[in-house]
Coordinates of N, CA and C and ligand atoms in Angstrom, one line a residue:
M150 N 93.1 121.3 100.4 CA 92.6 120.1 101.2 C 93.6 120.0 102.3
K151 N 93.2 120.2 103.4 CA 94.1 120.1 104.5 C 94.1 118.6 105.1
N152 N 93.0 118.1 105.5 CA 92.9 116.8 106.0 C 92.1 115.8 105.3
A153 N 92.2 114.7 105.5 CA 91.2 113.5 104.9 C 90.3 113.2 106.1
V154 N 89.0 113.1 105.6 CA 88.1 112.7 106.7 C 87.5 111.4 106.4
A155 N 86.8 110.6 107.3 CA 86.1 109.5 106.9 C 84.7 109.7 107.5
V156 N 83.8 109.5 106.7 CA 82.4 109.3 106.9 C 81.6 108.1 106.7
A157 N 80.6 108.0 107.5 CA 79.8 106.8 107.0 C 78.5 107.1 106.6
C158 N 77.9 106.5 105.5 CA 76.6 106.7 105.1 C 75.8 105.6 104.6
F159 N 74.6 105.8 104.8 CA 73.5 104.7 104.2 C 73.1 105.0 102.9
A160 N 72.5 104.1 102.2 CA 71.8 104.5 101.0 C 70.6 105.3 101.5
L161 N 70.1 106.2 100.6 CA 69.0 107.1 101.1 C 67.9 106.3 101.7
N162 N 67.4 107.0 102.7 CA 66.2 106.5 103.4 C 66.7 105.3 104.4
G163 N 67.9 105.0 104.4 CA 68.3 103.9 105.4 C 67.9 104.1 106.7
L164 N 68.2 105.4 107.3 CA 67.9 105.7 108.6 C 66.3 105.7 108.8
L165 N 65.8 106.3 107.9 CA 64.2 106.4 108.1 C 63.6 104.9 108.1
A166 N 64.1 104.0 107.2 CA 63.6 102.7 107.3 C 64.0 101.9 108.4
A167 N 65.2 102.3 108.9 CA 65.7 101.7 110.2 C 64.9 102.1 111.4
S168 N 64.5 103.5 111.4 CA 63.8 103.9 112.6 C 62.2 103.5 112.7
A169 N 61.8 103.2 111.3 CA 60.5 102.7 111.3 C 60.3 101.3 112.2
G170 N 61.4 100.7 112.0 CA 61.4 99.3 112.6 C 62.3 99.3 113.8
A171 N 62.4 100.4 114.5 CA 63.5 100.8 115.4 C 63.7 99.7 116.4
Q172 N 62.7 99.0 116.9 CA 62.7 98.0 117.9 C 63.5 96.8 117.4
Q173 N 63.4 96.6 116.2 CA 63.9 95.3 115.6 C 65.5 95.4 115.0
Y174 N 65.7 96.7 114.5 CA 67.0 97.1 113.9 C 68.1 97.0 114.9
P175 N 69.3 96.4 114.6 CA 69.3 95.4 113.4 C 69.1 94.0 113.9
T176 N 68.6 93.2 112.9 CA 68.1 91.8 113.4 C 69.3 90.9 112.7
R177 N 70.0 91.4 111.8 CA 71.1 90.7 111.3 C 72.4 91.4 110.9
N178 N 73.5 90.7 110.3 CA 74.7 91.4 110.2 C 74.5 92.6 109.3
I179 N 75.3 93.5 109.5 CA 75.4 94.9 108.7 C 76.7 94.8 107.9
T180 N 76.6 95.2 106.6 CA 77.8 95.2 105.7 C 78.3 96.6 105.6
M181 N 79.5 96.8 106.0 CA 80.2 98.1 105.7 C 81.2 98.0 104.6
L182 N 80.9 98.8 103.4 CA 81.5 98.8 102.4 C 82.7 99.8 102.4
V183 N 84.0 99.3 102.0 CA 85.2 100.2 102.0 C 85.5 100.3 100.5
P184 N 85.7 101.5 100.0 CA 85.9 101.9 98.6 C 87.4 101.5 98.1
Y185 N 88.2 101.1 99.2 CA 89.7 101.0 98.8 C 90.1 99.6 99.2
A186 N 91.3 99.3 98.8 CA 92.0 98.0 99.0 C 92.2 97.7 100.5
A187 N 92.1 96.5 101.0 CA 92.4 96.1 102.2 C 93.7 96.4 102.7
G188 N 93.9 96.8 104.0 CA 95.2 97.1 104.5 C 95.6 98.6 104.4
G189 N 94.7 99.5 103.6 CA 94.9 100.8 103.6 C 94.3 101.6 104.7
P190 N 94.5 102.9 104.7 CA 93.9 103.7 105.8 C 92.4 103.6 105.9
T191 N 91.7 103.7 104.9 CA 90.1 103.7 105.0 C 89.8 102.3 105.6
D192 N 90.4 101.4 105.0 CA 90.1 99.9 105.6 C 90.5 99.8 107.0
T193 N 91.6 100.4 107.4 CA 91.9 100.3 108.8 C 90.9 101.0 109.7
V194 N 90.5 102.1 109.4 CA 89.4 102.9 110.2 C 88.2 102.1 110.2
A195 N 87.8 101.6 109.0 CA 86.6 100.7 108.9 C 86.6 99.6 109.9
R196 N 87.7 98.7 110.0 CA 87.8 97.7 110.8 C 87.7 98.1 112.2
V197 N 88.3 99.1 112.7 CA 88.1 99.6 114.1 C 86.8 99.9 114.4
V198 N 86.2 100.8 113.6 CA 84.7 101.2 113.7 C 83.8 100.0 113.7
A199 N 84.0 99.0 112.8 CA 83.1 97.9 112.6 C 83.1 97.1 114.0
Q200 N 84.4 96.9 114.5 CA 84.5 96.2 115.8 C 83.7 96.9 116.9
A201 N 84.0 98.1 117.0 CA 83.3 98.9 118.0 C 81.8 98.9 117.9
M202 N 81.3 98.8 116.7 CA 79.8 98.9 116.6 C 79.2 97.5 117.0
T203 N 79.9 96.4 116.9 CA 79.4 95.2 117.0 C 78.7 95.0 118.4
K204 N 79.4 95.4 119.4 CA 78.8 95.1 120.8 C 77.6 96.0 121.1
P205 N 77.6 97.2 120.9 CA 76.3 97.9 121.1 C 75.1 97.6 120.2
L206 N 75.5 97.2 119.0 CA 74.3 96.7 118.1 C 73.9 95.2 118.4
G207 N 74.8 94.5 118.9 CA 74.3 93.1 119.1 C 74.3 92.3 117.7
Q208 N 75.0 92.9 116.8 CA 75.2 92.1 115.5 C 76.5 92.5 114.9
S209 N 77.0 91.6 114.1 CA 78.3 91.9 113.4 C 78.1 92.7 112.4
V210 N 79.3 93.6 112.3 CA 79.5 94.5 111.2 C 80.6 94.0 110.3
I211 N 80.3 93.5 109.2 CA 81.2 92.8 108.2 C 81.7 93.9 107.3
V212 N 83.0 94.1 107.3 CA 83.8 94.9 106.4 C 84.0 94.3 105.0
E213 N 83.6 94.8 104.0 CA 83.7 94.3 102.7 C 84.6 95.3 101.9
N214 N 85.6 94.9 101.1 CA 86.3 95.9 100.3 C 85.8 95.8 99.0
R215 N 85.5 97.0 98.3 CA 85.1 97.0 97.0 C 86.0 98.1 96.2
P216 N 87.2 97.7 96.1 CA 88.3 98.7 95.6 C 88.1 99.1 94.1
S217 N 88.4 100.2 94.0 CA 88.5 100.8 92.5 C 89.3 102.0 92.5
A218 N 90.1 102.4 91.6 CA 90.7 103.6 91.5 C 89.8 104.7 91.8
G219 N 90.0 105.7 92.7 CA 89.2 106.8 92.9 C 88.1 106.5 93.9
G220 N 87.9 105.2 94.1 CA 86.8 104.8 95.2 C 85.5 105.0 94.8
I221 N 85.2 104.9 93.3 CA 83.8 105.2 92.9 C 82.9 104.2 92.8
L222 N 83.4 102.9 92.9 CA 82.4 101.8 92.9 C 81.5 101.5 94.1
A223 N 82.2 101.6 95.1 CA 81.5 101.2 96.5 C 80.3 102.1 96.7
P224 N 80.4 103.3 96.5 CA 79.1 104.3 96.7 C 78.0 103.9 95.8
E225 N 78.5 103.6 94.5 CA 77.5 103.1 93.6 C 76.7 101.8 94.1
Q226 N 77.5 100.9 94.7 CA 76.8 99.7 95.1 C 76.0 100.0 96.4
V227 N 76.4 100.8 97.3 CA 75.5 101.1 98.3 C 74.2 101.8 97.9
K228 N 74.5 102.8 96.9 CA 73.2 103.6 96.4 C 72.3 102.5 95.8
N229 N 72.8 101.6 95.1 CA 71.9 100.4 94.5 C 71.3 99.4 95.4
S230 N 71.8 99.4 96.7 CA 71.3 98.4 97.8 C 70.0 98.7 98.2
K231 N 69.3 97.8 98.9 CA 68.0 98.0 99.5 C 68.2 99.2 100.6
P232 N 67.6 100.1 100.6 CA 67.7 101.2 101.7 C 67.2 100.9 103.1
D233 N 67.6 99.8 103.7 CA 67.2 99.3 104.9 C 68.2 99.3 106.0
G234 N 69.3 100.0 105.8 CA 70.2 100.3 106.9 C 71.2 99.1 107.1
Y235 N 71.1 98.1 106.2 CA 72.2 97.1 106.4 C 73.4 97.0 105.5
N236 N 73.4 98.0 104.7 CA 74.4 98.3 103.7 C 75.0 99.7 104.1
I237 N 76.2 99.9 104.6 CA 76.6 101.2 105.0 C 77.9 101.3 104.2
L238 N 78.2 102.5 104.0 CA 79.5 102.9 103.4 C 80.4 103.7 104.2
I239 N 81.7 103.6 104.3 CA 82.6 104.5 104.8 C 83.5 105.1 103.7
H240 N 83.6 106.3 103.8 CA 84.3 107.1 102.8 C 84.9 108.3 103.3
H241 N 85.5 109.0 102.4 CA 86.3 110.3 103.0 C 86.0 111.5 102.0
I242 N 86.9 112.4 101.9 CA 86.7 113.6 101.3 C 86.4 113.4 99.8
G243 N 86.8 112.2 99.3 CA 86.3 111.9 97.9 C 84.9 111.8 97.5
M244 N 84.0 111.7 98.6 CA 82.5 111.9 98.4 C 82.3 113.2 98.0
A245 N 83.1 114.1 98.4 CA 82.7 115.6 98.1 C 83.3 116.0 96.8
T246 N 84.5 115.5 96.5 CA 85.2 115.9 95.3 C 85.0 115.3 94.0
T247 N 84.5 114.1 94.2 CA 84.3 113.1 92.9 C 83.3 113.9 91.8
P248 N 82.3 114.4 92.3 CA 81.4 115.0 91.3 C 82.1 116.1 90.5
A249 N 83.1 116.7 91.0 CA 83.6 117.8 90.2 C 84.8 117.2 89.2
L250 N 85.2 115.9 89.4 CA 86.2 115.2 88.8 C 85.8 114.2 87.8
Y251 N 84.7 113.6 87.9 CA 84.1 112.7 86.9 C 82.9 113.1 86.1
R252 N 83.1 113.0 84.7 CA 82.0 113.4 83.9 C 80.7 112.6 84.1
Q253 N 81.0 111.3 84.2 CA 79.7 110.5 84.5 C 79.9 109.6 85.6
L254 N 79.4 110.1 86.9 CA 79.4 109.5 88.0 C 78.0 108.9 88.3
R255 N 78.0 107.6 88.6 CA 76.6 107.1 88.7 C 76.0 107.1 90.1
F256 N 76.4 108.1 90.9 CA 75.7 108.4 92.2 C 75.8 109.9 92.4
N257 N 74.9 110.4 93.3 CA 74.9 111.8 93.7 C 75.2 111.9 95.2
P258 N 76.3 112.3 95.6 CA 76.7 112.2 96.9 C 75.6 112.9 97.8
L259 N 75.0 113.9 97.4 CA 74.2 114.7 98.2 C 72.7 114.0 98.3
S260 N 72.2 113.5 97.1 CA 70.8 113.0 97.2 C 70.6 111.6 97.2
D261 N 71.7 110.8 97.1 CA 71.6 109.4 97.1 C 71.9 108.7 98.5
F262 N 72.4 109.5 99.4 CA 72.7 109.1 100.8 C 72.3 109.7 101.9
D263 N 72.1 109.0 103.1 CA 71.9 109.6 104.3 C 73.2 109.6 105.1
Y264 N 73.7 110.7 105.6 CA 75.0 110.8 106.3 C 74.8 110.4 107.8
I265 N 75.6 109.4 108.2 CA 75.5 109.1 109.7 C 76.3 110.0 110.6
G266 N 77.6 110.2 110.1 CA 78.4 111.1 110.9 C 80.0 111.1 110.6
L267 N 80.6 112.0 111.1 CA 82.1 112.1 110.8 C 82.8 111.1 111.8
I268 N 83.7 110.3 111.3 CA 84.4 109.5 112.1 C 85.8 109.9 112.6
N269 N 86.6 110.3 111.7 CA 87.9 110.9 112.1 C 88.3 111.9 111.2
D270 N 89.4 112.7 111.5 CA 89.9 113.8 110.8 C 91.4 113.6 110.9
V271 N 92.2 113.3 109.8 CA 93.6 113.0 110.0 C 94.4 113.6 108.8
P272 N 95.7 114.0 109.3 CA 96.4 114.7 108.2 C 97.0 113.7 107.2
M273 N 97.4 114.3 106.1 CA 98.1 113.4 105.2 C 99.7 113.7 105.3
T274 N 100.5 112.6 104.9 CA 101.9 112.8 105.0 C 102.6 112.6 103.7
V275 N 103.6 113.4 103.5 CA 104.3 113.3 102.2 C 105.6 112.4 102.5
I276 N 105.6 111.1 101.8 CA 106.6 110.2 101.9 C 107.2 109.9 100.7
A277 N 108.5 109.4 100.7 CA 109.1 108.7 99.5 C 109.8 107.5 99.9
R278 N 110.2 106.8 98.9 CA 110.8 105.4 99.0 C 112.0 105.6 99.9
G279 N 112.4 104.6 100.5 CA 113.4 104.7 101.5 C 114.7 105.2 101.1
N280 N 115.0 104.9 99.8 CA 116.3 105.4 99.2 C 116.2 106.6 98.2
F281 N 115.2 107.3 98.5 CA 115.1 108.6 97.8 C 116.1 109.5 98.0
P282 N 116.8 110.1 97.1 CA 118.0 110.8 97.3 C 117.8 112.3 97.7
A283 N 117.3 112.4 99.0 CA 117.0 113.6 99.5 C 116.9 113.5 101.1
K284 N 117.5 114.6 101.7 CA 117.5 114.2 103.3 C 116.6 115.3 103.9
D285 N 116.1 116.3 103.2 CA 115.2 117.2 103.8 C 114.2 117.8 102.7
F286 N 113.3 118.6 103.2 CA 112.3 119.1 102.3 C 112.8 119.9 101.0
K287 N 113.9 120.6 101.4 CA 114.4 121.5 100.2 C 115.0 120.4 99.2
E288 N 115.8 119.6 99.7 CA 116.5 118.6 98.7 C 115.3 117.7 97.9
F289 N 114.2 117.4 98.7 CA 113.2 116.6 98.0 C 112.6 117.4 96.7
L290 N 112.2 118.7 97.1 CA 111.7 119.7 96.1 C 112.7 119.8 94.9
D291 N 113.9 120.0 95.2 CA 115.0 120.3 94.3 C 115.0 119.1 93.4
Y292 N 115.2 117.8 94.0 CA 115.2 116.7 93.2 C 114.1 116.5 92.3
I293 N 112.8 116.6 92.7 CA 111.7 116.5 91.9 C 111.6 117.5 90.7
K294 N 112.0 118.7 91.0 CA 112.0 119.7 89.9 C 113.0 119.3 88.9
K295 N 114.2 118.9 89.3 CA 115.2 118.6 88.4 C 115.0 117.3 87.6
N296 N 114.1 116.4 88.3 CA 114.0 115.1 87.6 C 112.5 114.8 87.3
K297 N 111.8 115.9 87.0 CA 110.3 115.7 86.8 C 110.0 114.7 85.7
D298 N 110.7 114.4 84.8 CA 110.4 113.5 83.7 C 110.7 112.0 84.2
K299 N 111.3 112.0 85.2 CA 111.7 110.5 85.8 C 110.9 110.2 87.0
V300 N 110.5 111.1 87.7 CA 109.9 110.9 89.2 C 108.3 110.5 88.9
S301 N 107.9 109.5 89.9 CA 106.5 109.1 89.7 C 106.0 109.2 91.1
Y302 N 104.7 109.4 91.0 CA 103.9 109.6 92.2 C 102.7 108.8 92.4
A303 N 102.6 107.8 93.4 CA 101.6 106.9 93.6 C 100.4 107.6 94.4
N304 N 99.2 107.0 94.0 CA 98.0 107.5 94.5 C 96.8 106.4 94.4
A305 N 95.7 106.8 94.9 CA 94.6 105.9 94.9 C 93.5 106.1 93.9
G306 N 93.9 106.8 92.8 CA 93.0 107.3 91.8 C 92.4 108.5 91.8
I307 N 91.8 108.9 90.8 CA 91.3 110.3 90.6 C 90.2 110.5 91.9
G308 N 90.4 111.5 92.5 CA 89.6 111.9 93.4 C 89.8 111.4 95.0
A309 N 90.6 110.4 94.9 CA 91.2 109.9 96.3 C 91.9 111.0 97.1
A310 N 92.0 110.9 98.3 CA 92.6 111.9 99.1 C 94.2 111.9 98.6
S311 N 94.7 110.9 98.5 CA 96.2 110.9 98.1 C 96.4 111.5 96.7
H312 N 95.3 111.4 95.8 CA 95.5 112.0 94.6 C 95.3 113.5 94.6
L313 N 94.4 114.0 95.4 CA 94.2 115.4 95.6 C 95.4 116.0 96.3
C314 N 95.9 115.3 97.2 CA 97.0 115.9 98.0 C 98.2 116.0 97.0
G315 N 98.4 115.1 96.2 CA 99.6 115.1 95.2 C 99.4 116.2 94.1
M316 N 98.1 116.4 93.8 CA 97.9 117.4 92.8 C 98.2 118.8 93.5
L317 N 97.7 119.0 94.7 CA 97.9 120.3 95.3 C 99.3 120.6 95.5
F318 N 100.1 119.6 95.8 CA 101.5 119.5 95.9 C 102.2 120.0 94.6
M319 N 101.8 119.2 93.6 CA 102.3 119.6 92.3 C 102.0 121.1 91.7
S320 N 101.0 121.4 92.1 CA 100.4 122.7 91.7 C 101.2 123.8 92.6
A321 N 101.4 123.4 93.8 CA 102.2 124.4 94.6 C 103.6 124.5 94.1
I322 N 104.2 123.5 93.6 CA 105.6 123.6 93.2 C 105.7 123.8 91.8
Q323 N 104.6 123.9 91.0 CA 104.5 124.2 89.7 C 105.3 123.2 88.8
T324 N 105.1 121.9 89.2 CA 105.8 120.8 88.6 C 105.0 119.6 88.4
D325 N 104.7 119.2 87.2 CA 104.0 117.9 87.0 C 104.8 116.7 86.9
V326 N 104.6 115.7 87.6 CA 105.2 114.3 87.4 C 104.2 113.3 87.1
L327 N 104.8 112.0 86.8 CA 103.9 111.0 86.3 C 103.1 110.5 87.5
T328 N 101.7 110.4 87.5 CA 100.9 109.9 88.6 C 100.7 108.3 88.2
V329 N 100.7 107.6 89.3 CA 100.5 106.2 89.1 C 99.3 105.8 90.0
P330 N 98.1 105.4 89.3 CA 96.9 105.2 90.1 C 96.9 103.7 90.6
Y331 N 96.5 103.5 91.8 CA 96.1 102.2 92.3 C 94.8 102.0 92.9
K332 N 94.5 100.8 93.3 CA 93.0 100.7 93.8 C 92.9 101.0 95.3
G333 N 93.9 101.8 95.8 CA 94.0 102.1 97.2 C 95.4 102.2 97.7
T334 N 95.7 102.9 98.7 CA 97.1 103.2 99.1 C 97.8 102.0 99.7
A335 N 97.1 101.0 100.0 CA 97.9 99.8 100.5 C 98.7 99.2 99.3
P336 N 98.2 98.9 98.2 CA 99.1 98.4 97.2 C 100.1 99.5 96.6
A337 N 99.7 100.8 96.8 CA 100.7 101.8 96.4 C 101.8 101.8 97.3
M338 N 101.5 101.6 98.6 CA 102.6 101.7 99.7 C 103.5 100.4 99.3
N339 N 103.0 99.2 98.9 CA 103.8 98.1 98.6 C 104.8 98.5 97.6
D340 N 104.3 99.1 96.4 CA 105.2 99.5 95.3 C 106.3 100.7 95.9
L341 N 105.8 101.5 96.8 CA 106.7 102.5 97.3 C 107.8 101.7 98.2
L342 N 107.4 100.9 99.0 CA 108.4 100.1 99.8 C 109.2 99.2 99.0
G343 N 108.8 98.8 97.7 CA 109.7 98.0 96.8 C 110.4 99.0 95.8
G344 N 110.2 100.3 96.0 CA 110.9 101.2 95.2 C 110.6 101.4 93.8
T345 N 109.5 100.9 93.5 CA 109.1 101.1 92.0 C 108.4 102.4 91.7
V346 N 107.9 103.0 92.8 CA 107.4 104.4 92.6 C 108.2 105.2 93.6
D347 N 108.2 106.6 93.5 CA 109.0 107.4 94.1 C 108.4 108.1 95.3
F348 N 107.2 108.6 95.1 CA 106.6 109.2 96.5 C 105.2 109.1 96.4
M349 N 104.6 109.6 97.6 CA 103.1 109.4 97.8 C 102.7 110.4 98.8
C350 N 101.5 110.6 99.0 CA 100.9 111.5 100.0 C 99.8 110.7 100.6
D351 N 99.9 110.3 101.9 CA 98.8 109.4 102.4 C 98.6 109.7 103.8
Q352 N 97.3 109.1 104.2 CA 96.9 109.5 105.5 C 97.9 108.8 106.6
T353 N 98.1 109.6 107.6 CA 99.0 109.3 108.6 C 98.7 107.9 109.1
T354 N 97.4 107.6 109.2 CA 97.0 106.3 109.5 C 97.8 105.1 108.9
N355 N 98.3 105.4 107.7 CA 98.9 104.4 106.9 C 100.4 104.5 106.8
T356 N 100.9 105.8 107.3 CA 102.2 106.0 107.0 C 103.1 106.0 108.3
T357 N 102.5 106.1 109.4 CA 103.3 106.3 110.7 C 104.1 105.0 111.0
A358 N 103.6 103.9 110.8 CA 104.4 102.7 111.1 C 105.6 102.5 110.3
Q359 N 105.4 102.9 108.8 CA 106.5 102.7 107.9 C 107.5 103.7 108.1
I360 N 107.0 105.0 108.6 CA 108.0 106.0 109.0 C 108.8 105.7 110.1
K361 N 108.1 105.1 111.1 CA 108.9 104.8 112.4 C 109.9 103.6 112.2
G362 N 109.5 102.7 111.2 CA 110.2 101.5 111.0 C 111.3 102.0 110.1
G363 N 111.5 103.2 109.6 CA 112.6 103.6 108.8 C 112.4 103.0 107.4
K364 N 111.3 102.6 106.9 CA 111.1 102.0 105.7 C 110.8 103.1 104.5
V365 N 110.4 104.2 104.9 CA 110.1 105.4 104.0 C 110.6 106.6 104.6
K366 N 110.9 107.6 103.7 CA 111.3 108.8 104.3 C 110.2 109.8 104.3
V367 N 110.1 110.6 105.3 CA 108.9 111.6 105.4 C 109.4 113.1 105.2
F368 N 108.7 113.9 104.4 CA 109.2 115.2 104.1 C 108.0 116.2 104.6
G369 N 106.9 115.8 105.0 CA 105.9 116.9 105.5 C 104.6 116.3 105.9
V370 N 103.9 117.0 106.6 CA 102.5 116.7 106.9 C 101.4 117.8 106.4
T371 N 100.3 117.6 106.4 CA 99.3 118.6 105.8 C 98.7 119.5 106.9
S372 N 99.0 119.0 108.1 CA 98.3 119.7 109.1 C 99.2 121.0 109.5
L373 N 98.6 122.0 110.3 CA 99.2 123.2 110.5 C 100.3 122.9 111.6
K374 N 99.9 122.0 112.5 CA 100.8 121.6 113.6 C 101.5 120.2 113.3
R375 N 102.8 120.0 113.9 CA 103.4 118.9 113.8 C 102.5 117.7 114.4
V376 N 102.6 116.5 113.7 CA 101.7 115.4 114.2 C 102.5 114.8 115.3
P377 N 101.9 114.6 116.5 CA 102.5 114.0 117.6 C 103.2 112.7 117.2
S378 N 102.5 111.9 116.6 CA 103.2 110.5 116.3 C 104.5 110.7 115.4
Ligands
LIG48 N1 94.4 106.6 101.3 C1 93.6 106.3 100.1 C2 93.3 107.6 99.6 O1 94.1 108.1 98.8 C3 92.5 105.5 100.3 C4 92.8 104.2 100.9 O2 93.4 103.2 100.3 O3 92.3 104.1 102.0 O4 92.2 108.2 99.8

């Protein structure tokens, strides 16, 4: 898993229903559901996109957070909504991976939605609490390996990009540590800043400001090239 992506989708047939009444659509506000907590990277992208959509559509796009660990409740809500184009979902790589990770998922990412398009493609960043006792990647790995029973890794629940990134990391270094699931990486970041969890892997969208502000330590990015920011 190299990057985390954001896509937007309608409940199935949303586009068809919308195009049948193309002259009228949209005649009222559109709700954009975010599967994670406010203030996190998915929420940040949603708010930028919703704002940008408002002018050309002539209607407000209201962002609504429906956070749950793993982000599995928002897709279910959009699936169960009227397929008229007024309930849209923004999600990421989790739409593709959750079917392999949950035994009982109450939506099918392929057959229950119409996909509108890819919005962005952003690398993940491996970060640790500001006082993590390592100054480079080698020391970071050494510390984790030596203290694997004490170290904890925050994420947004099973299937979230932060979870997959951490799993990949642990598998690469062949060391398992305690994973702490949150309803999004906004609350996970708060605990990382407070030092109650040790490290996290999250979209650059959410990590850049904290890195630049010296609040967290950064040890790597998941892109092949160095991230300009
Ligand atoms: N960054 C989270 C993730 O792990 C989701 C979020 O809070 O936006 O996928």
